GROMACS .gro file of C-alpha atoms in nm:
model
  201
    1UNK     CA    1  -2.635   1.891  -1.283
    2UNK     CA    2  -2.612   1.572  -1.075
    3UNK     CA    3  -2.924   1.429  -1.241
    4UNK     CA    4  -2.778   1.505  -1.582
    5UNK     CA    5  -2.450   1.332  -1.496
    6UNK     CA    6  -2.639   1.029  -1.367
    7UNK     CA    7  -2.843   1.009  -1.684
    8UNK     CA    8  -2.534   0.999  -1.907
    9UNK     CA    9  -2.415   0.636  -1.941
   10UNK     CA   10  -2.046   0.557  -1.904
   11UNK     CA   11  -1.876   0.539  -2.241
   12UNK     CA   12  -1.559   0.353  -2.332
   13UNK     CA   13  -1.283   0.612  -2.336
   14UNK     CA   14  -0.916   0.505  -2.317
   15UNK     CA   15  -0.814   0.866  -2.254
   16UNK     CA   16  -0.984   0.854  -1.914
   17UNK     CA   17  -0.720   0.607  -1.795
   18UNK     CA   18  -0.447   0.860  -1.873
   19UNK     CA   19  -0.644   1.122  -1.681
   20UNK     CA   20  -0.681   0.896  -1.376
   21UNK     CA   21  -0.319   0.783  -1.400
   22UNK     CA   22  -0.199   1.140  -1.347
   23UNK     CA   23  -0.386   1.170  -1.018
   24UNK     CA   24  -0.262   0.830  -0.896
   25UNK     CA   25   0.096   0.922  -0.988
   26UNK     CA   26   0.073   1.237  -0.775
   27UNK     CA   27  -0.038   1.036  -0.470
   28UNK     CA   28   0.223   0.765  -0.531
   29UNK     CA   29   0.485   1.037  -0.567
   30UNK     CA   30   0.386   1.185  -0.230
   31UNK     CA   31   0.412   0.840  -0.069
   32UNK     CA   32   0.757   0.770  -0.208
   33UNK     CA   33   0.874   1.122  -0.122
   34UNK     CA   34   0.757   1.078   0.238
   35UNK     CA   35   0.939   0.747   0.269
   36UNK     CA   36   1.261   0.867   0.108
   37UNK     CA   37   1.259   1.181   0.319
   38UNK     CA   38   1.218   0.962   0.626
   39UNK     CA   39   1.510   0.741   0.524
   40UNK     CA   40   1.723   1.050   0.460
   41UNK     CA   41   1.671   1.163   0.820
   42UNK     CA   42   1.876   0.865   0.941
   43UNK     CA   43   2.166   0.983   0.726
   44UNK     CA   44   2.127   1.350   0.814
   45UNK     CA   45   2.076   1.299   1.189
   46UNK     CA   46   2.187   0.942   1.277
   47UNK     CA   47   2.190   1.008   1.654
   48UNK     CA   48   1.876   1.215   1.688
   49UNK     CA   49   1.631   0.924   1.721
   50UNK     CA   50   1.679   0.558   1.805
   51UNK     CA   51   1.672   0.345   1.490
   52UNK     CA   52   1.460   0.031   1.480
   53UNK     CA   53   1.501  -0.269   1.251
   54UNK     CA   54   1.129  -0.335   1.286
   55UNK     CA   55   1.036   0.017   1.181
   56UNK     CA   56   1.294   0.031   0.899
   57UNK     CA   57   1.182  -0.310   0.775
   58UNK     CA   58   0.821  -0.203   0.736
   59UNK     CA   59   0.928   0.127   0.580
   60UNK     CA   60   1.143  -0.054   0.323
   61UNK     CA   61   0.863  -0.302   0.261
   62UNK     CA   62   0.616  -0.019   0.203
   63UNK     CA   63   0.855   0.149  -0.041
   64UNK     CA   64   0.877  -0.176  -0.236
   65UNK     CA   65   0.497  -0.207  -0.222
   66UNK     CA   66   0.456   0.143  -0.363
   67UNK     CA   67   0.688   0.068  -0.654
   68UNK     CA   68   0.499  -0.257  -0.705
   69UNK     CA   69   0.162  -0.080  -0.680
   70UNK     CA   70   0.250   0.165  -0.956
   71UNK     CA   71   0.358  -0.127  -1.174
   72UNK     CA   72   0.045  -0.340  -1.132
   73UNK     CA   73  -0.188  -0.043  -1.169
   74UNK     CA   74  -0.083  -0.031  -1.533
   75UNK     CA   75  -0.349  -0.299  -1.566
   76UNK     CA   76  -0.613  -0.034  -1.504
   77UNK     CA   77  -0.582   0.027  -1.878
   78UNK     CA   78  -0.788  -0.293  -1.914
   79UNK     CA   79  -1.096  -0.112  -1.779
   80UNK     CA   80  -1.305  -0.013  -2.079
   81UNK     CA   81  -1.576   0.189  -1.905
   82UNK     CA   82  -1.475   0.434  -1.635
   83UNK     CA   83  -1.727   0.574  -1.390
   84UNK     CA   84  -1.685   0.822  -1.107
   85UNK     CA   85  -1.729   0.536  -0.858
   86UNK     CA   86  -1.436   0.344  -1.006
   87UNK     CA   87  -1.228   0.660  -1.023
   88UNK     CA   88  -1.308   0.744  -0.659
   89UNK     CA   89  -1.220   0.391  -0.546
   90UNK     CA   90  -0.883   0.388  -0.723
   91UNK     CA   91  -0.790   0.724  -0.571
   92UNK     CA   92  -0.899   0.604  -0.226
   93UNK     CA   93  -0.687   0.291  -0.273
   94UNK     CA   94  -0.379   0.503  -0.342
   95UNK     CA   95  -0.459   0.729  -0.044
   96UNK     CA   96  -0.441   0.427   0.187
   97UNK     CA   97  -0.074   0.396   0.100
   98UNK     CA   98  -0.021   0.765   0.171
   99UNK     CA   99  -0.162   0.723   0.522
  100UNK     CA  100   0.071   0.427   0.575
  101UNK     CA  101   0.368   0.639   0.466
  102UNK     CA  102   0.284   0.925   0.701
  103UNK     CA  103   0.221   0.686   0.988
  104UNK     CA  104   0.573   0.547   0.954
  105UNK     CA  105   0.743   0.885   0.963
  106UNK     CA  106   0.570   1.129   1.200
  107UNK     CA  107   0.673   1.491   1.220
  108UNK     CA  108   0.764   1.461   1.588
  109UNK     CA  109   0.889   1.179   1.815
  110UNK     CA  110   0.910   1.387   2.132
  111UNK     CA  111   0.665   1.163   2.320
  112UNK     CA  112   0.847   0.838   2.232
  113UNK     CA  113   1.183   0.677   2.308
  114UNK     CA  114   1.245   0.600   1.942
  115UNK     CA  115   1.094   0.476   1.620
  116UNK     CA  116   1.020   0.129   1.754
  117UNK     CA  117   0.834   0.265   2.053
  118UNK     CA  118   0.637   0.492   1.820
  119UNK     CA  119   0.567   0.216   1.567
  120UNK     CA  120   0.440  -0.030   1.826
  121UNK     CA  121   0.219   0.237   1.981
  122UNK     CA  122   0.061   0.303   1.640
  123UNK     CA  123   0.060  -0.056   1.520
  124UNK     CA  124  -0.322  -0.086   1.521
  125UNK     CA  125  -0.353   0.212   1.289
  126UNK     CA  126  -0.070   0.095   1.062
  127UNK     CA  127  -0.183  -0.263   1.027
  128UNK     CA  128  -0.546  -0.157   1.006
  129UNK     CA  129  -0.466   0.055   0.700
  130UNK     CA  130  -0.243  -0.222   0.563
  131UNK     CA  131  -0.528  -0.473   0.596
  132UNK     CA  132  -0.755  -0.226   0.414
  133UNK     CA  133  -0.513  -0.226   0.118
  134UNK     CA  134  -0.557  -0.602   0.083
  135UNK     CA  135  -0.935  -0.566   0.080
  136UNK     CA  136  -0.899  -0.288  -0.177
  137UNK     CA  137  -0.669  -0.510  -0.381
  138UNK     CA  138  -0.948  -0.765  -0.428
  139UNK     CA  139  -1.182  -0.496  -0.562
  140UNK     CA  140  -0.905  -0.345  -0.776
  141UNK     CA  141  -0.814  -0.682  -0.927
  142UNK     CA  142  -1.180  -0.762  -0.995
  143UNK     CA  143  -1.223  -0.432  -1.181
  144UNK     CA  144  -0.958  -0.543  -1.428
  145UNK     CA  145  -1.172  -0.836  -1.538
  146UNK     CA  146  -1.254  -1.190  -1.430
  147UNK     CA  147  -0.987  -1.335  -1.658
  148UNK     CA  148  -0.721  -1.125  -1.486
  149UNK     CA  149  -0.858  -1.213  -1.141
  150UNK     CA  150  -0.859  -1.587  -1.210
  151UNK     CA  151  -0.514  -1.577  -1.371
  152UNK     CA  152  -0.362  -1.575  -1.020
  153UNK     CA  153  -0.523  -1.907  -0.933
  154UNK     CA  154  -0.590  -2.035  -0.583
  155UNK     CA  155  -0.282  -1.858  -0.449
  156UNK     CA  156  -0.454  -1.519  -0.472
  157UNK     CA  157  -0.738  -1.575  -0.218
  158UNK     CA  158  -0.494  -1.759   0.009
  159UNK     CA  159  -0.249  -1.469  -0.011
  160UNK     CA  160  -0.513  -1.208   0.068
  161UNK     CA  161  -0.655  -1.410   0.358
  162UNK     CA  162  -0.310  -1.482   0.502
  163UNK     CA  163  -0.209  -1.116   0.471
  164UNK     CA  164  -0.517  -0.997   0.656
  165UNK     CA  165  -0.458  -1.256   0.930
  166UNK     CA  166  -0.097  -1.134   0.955
  167UNK     CA  167  -0.224  -0.779   1.002
  168UNK     CA  168  -0.469  -0.885   1.273
  169UNK     CA  169  -0.195  -1.068   1.465
  170UNK     CA  170   0.038  -0.769   1.428
  171UNK     CA  171  -0.235  -0.537   1.556
  172UNK     CA  172  -0.280  -0.751   1.867
  173UNK     CA  173   0.074  -0.831   1.977
  174UNK     CA  174   0.355  -0.602   2.088
  175UNK     CA  175   0.601  -0.889   2.117
  176UNK     CA  176   0.912  -0.784   1.926
  177UNK     CA  177   1.009  -1.135   1.815
  178UNK     CA  178   0.661  -1.200   1.679
  179UNK     CA  179   0.657  -0.864   1.503
  180UNK     CA  180   0.995  -0.932   1.340
  181UNK     CA  181   0.882  -1.279   1.233
  182UNK     CA  182   0.570  -1.137   1.068
  183UNK     CA  183   0.779  -0.870   0.895
  184UNK     CA  184   1.025  -1.131   0.764
  185UNK     CA  185   0.748  -1.354   0.632
  186UNK     CA  186   0.575  -1.060   0.464
  187UNK     CA  187   0.889  -0.926   0.296
  188UNK     CA  188   1.005  -1.266   0.173
  189UNK     CA  189   0.666  -1.341   0.022
  190UNK     CA  190   0.642  -0.993  -0.129
  191UNK     CA  191   0.976  -1.040  -0.307
  192UNK     CA  192   0.878  -1.391  -0.415
  193UNK     CA  193   0.549  -1.264  -0.560
  194UNK     CA  194   0.717  -0.988  -0.759
  195UNK     CA  195   0.977  -1.225  -0.901
  196UNK     CA  196   0.732  -1.501  -0.987
  197UNK     CA  197   0.432  -1.304  -1.115
  198UNK     CA  198   0.527  -0.952  -1.212
  199UNK     CA  199   0.895  -0.953  -1.303
  200UNK     CA  200   0.830  -1.058  -1.664
  201UNK     CA  201   0.526  -0.833  -1.726
   0.00000   0.00000   0.00000
């Protein structure tokens, strides 16, 4: 069966995008549900766990990123020939965001003094996965065609490089002021990017 599948060349099929889109939407839905459920906990039980601006900031940023992700993945319709490898990659890309969502809102904080203590203790995992999304973004953007990739100009490689550097710094330091500065820079640029590049698409 595997040999037969390998022997069959990939054929252009626009319906495959709709098929893949359903799977991606399920994963994106799980991510957003996890984040919204986490936010709702602060309303339901405001005194149960210590709230952190740093933690809430990254959670809000990730929610915005998920909404943004679902918007830019519309461009997957530009892919004319789908293969299992491309399909697997796109699903894996979406799963990275799911891991980020679950890392932000654990099922239990019994071993920590609050969300900030938890977040800083898991910062290497969080920012490691976040850095992986930027690497995946390069592959994802390339799959949509060289014209689309080059349409972002020199800002794109600078943005990816700077984002990965930000993640590395955030993985290393526990300094709260540095962490808040990195969060502020990331959120401001994220909003700027959406307004400048994607708001009219």
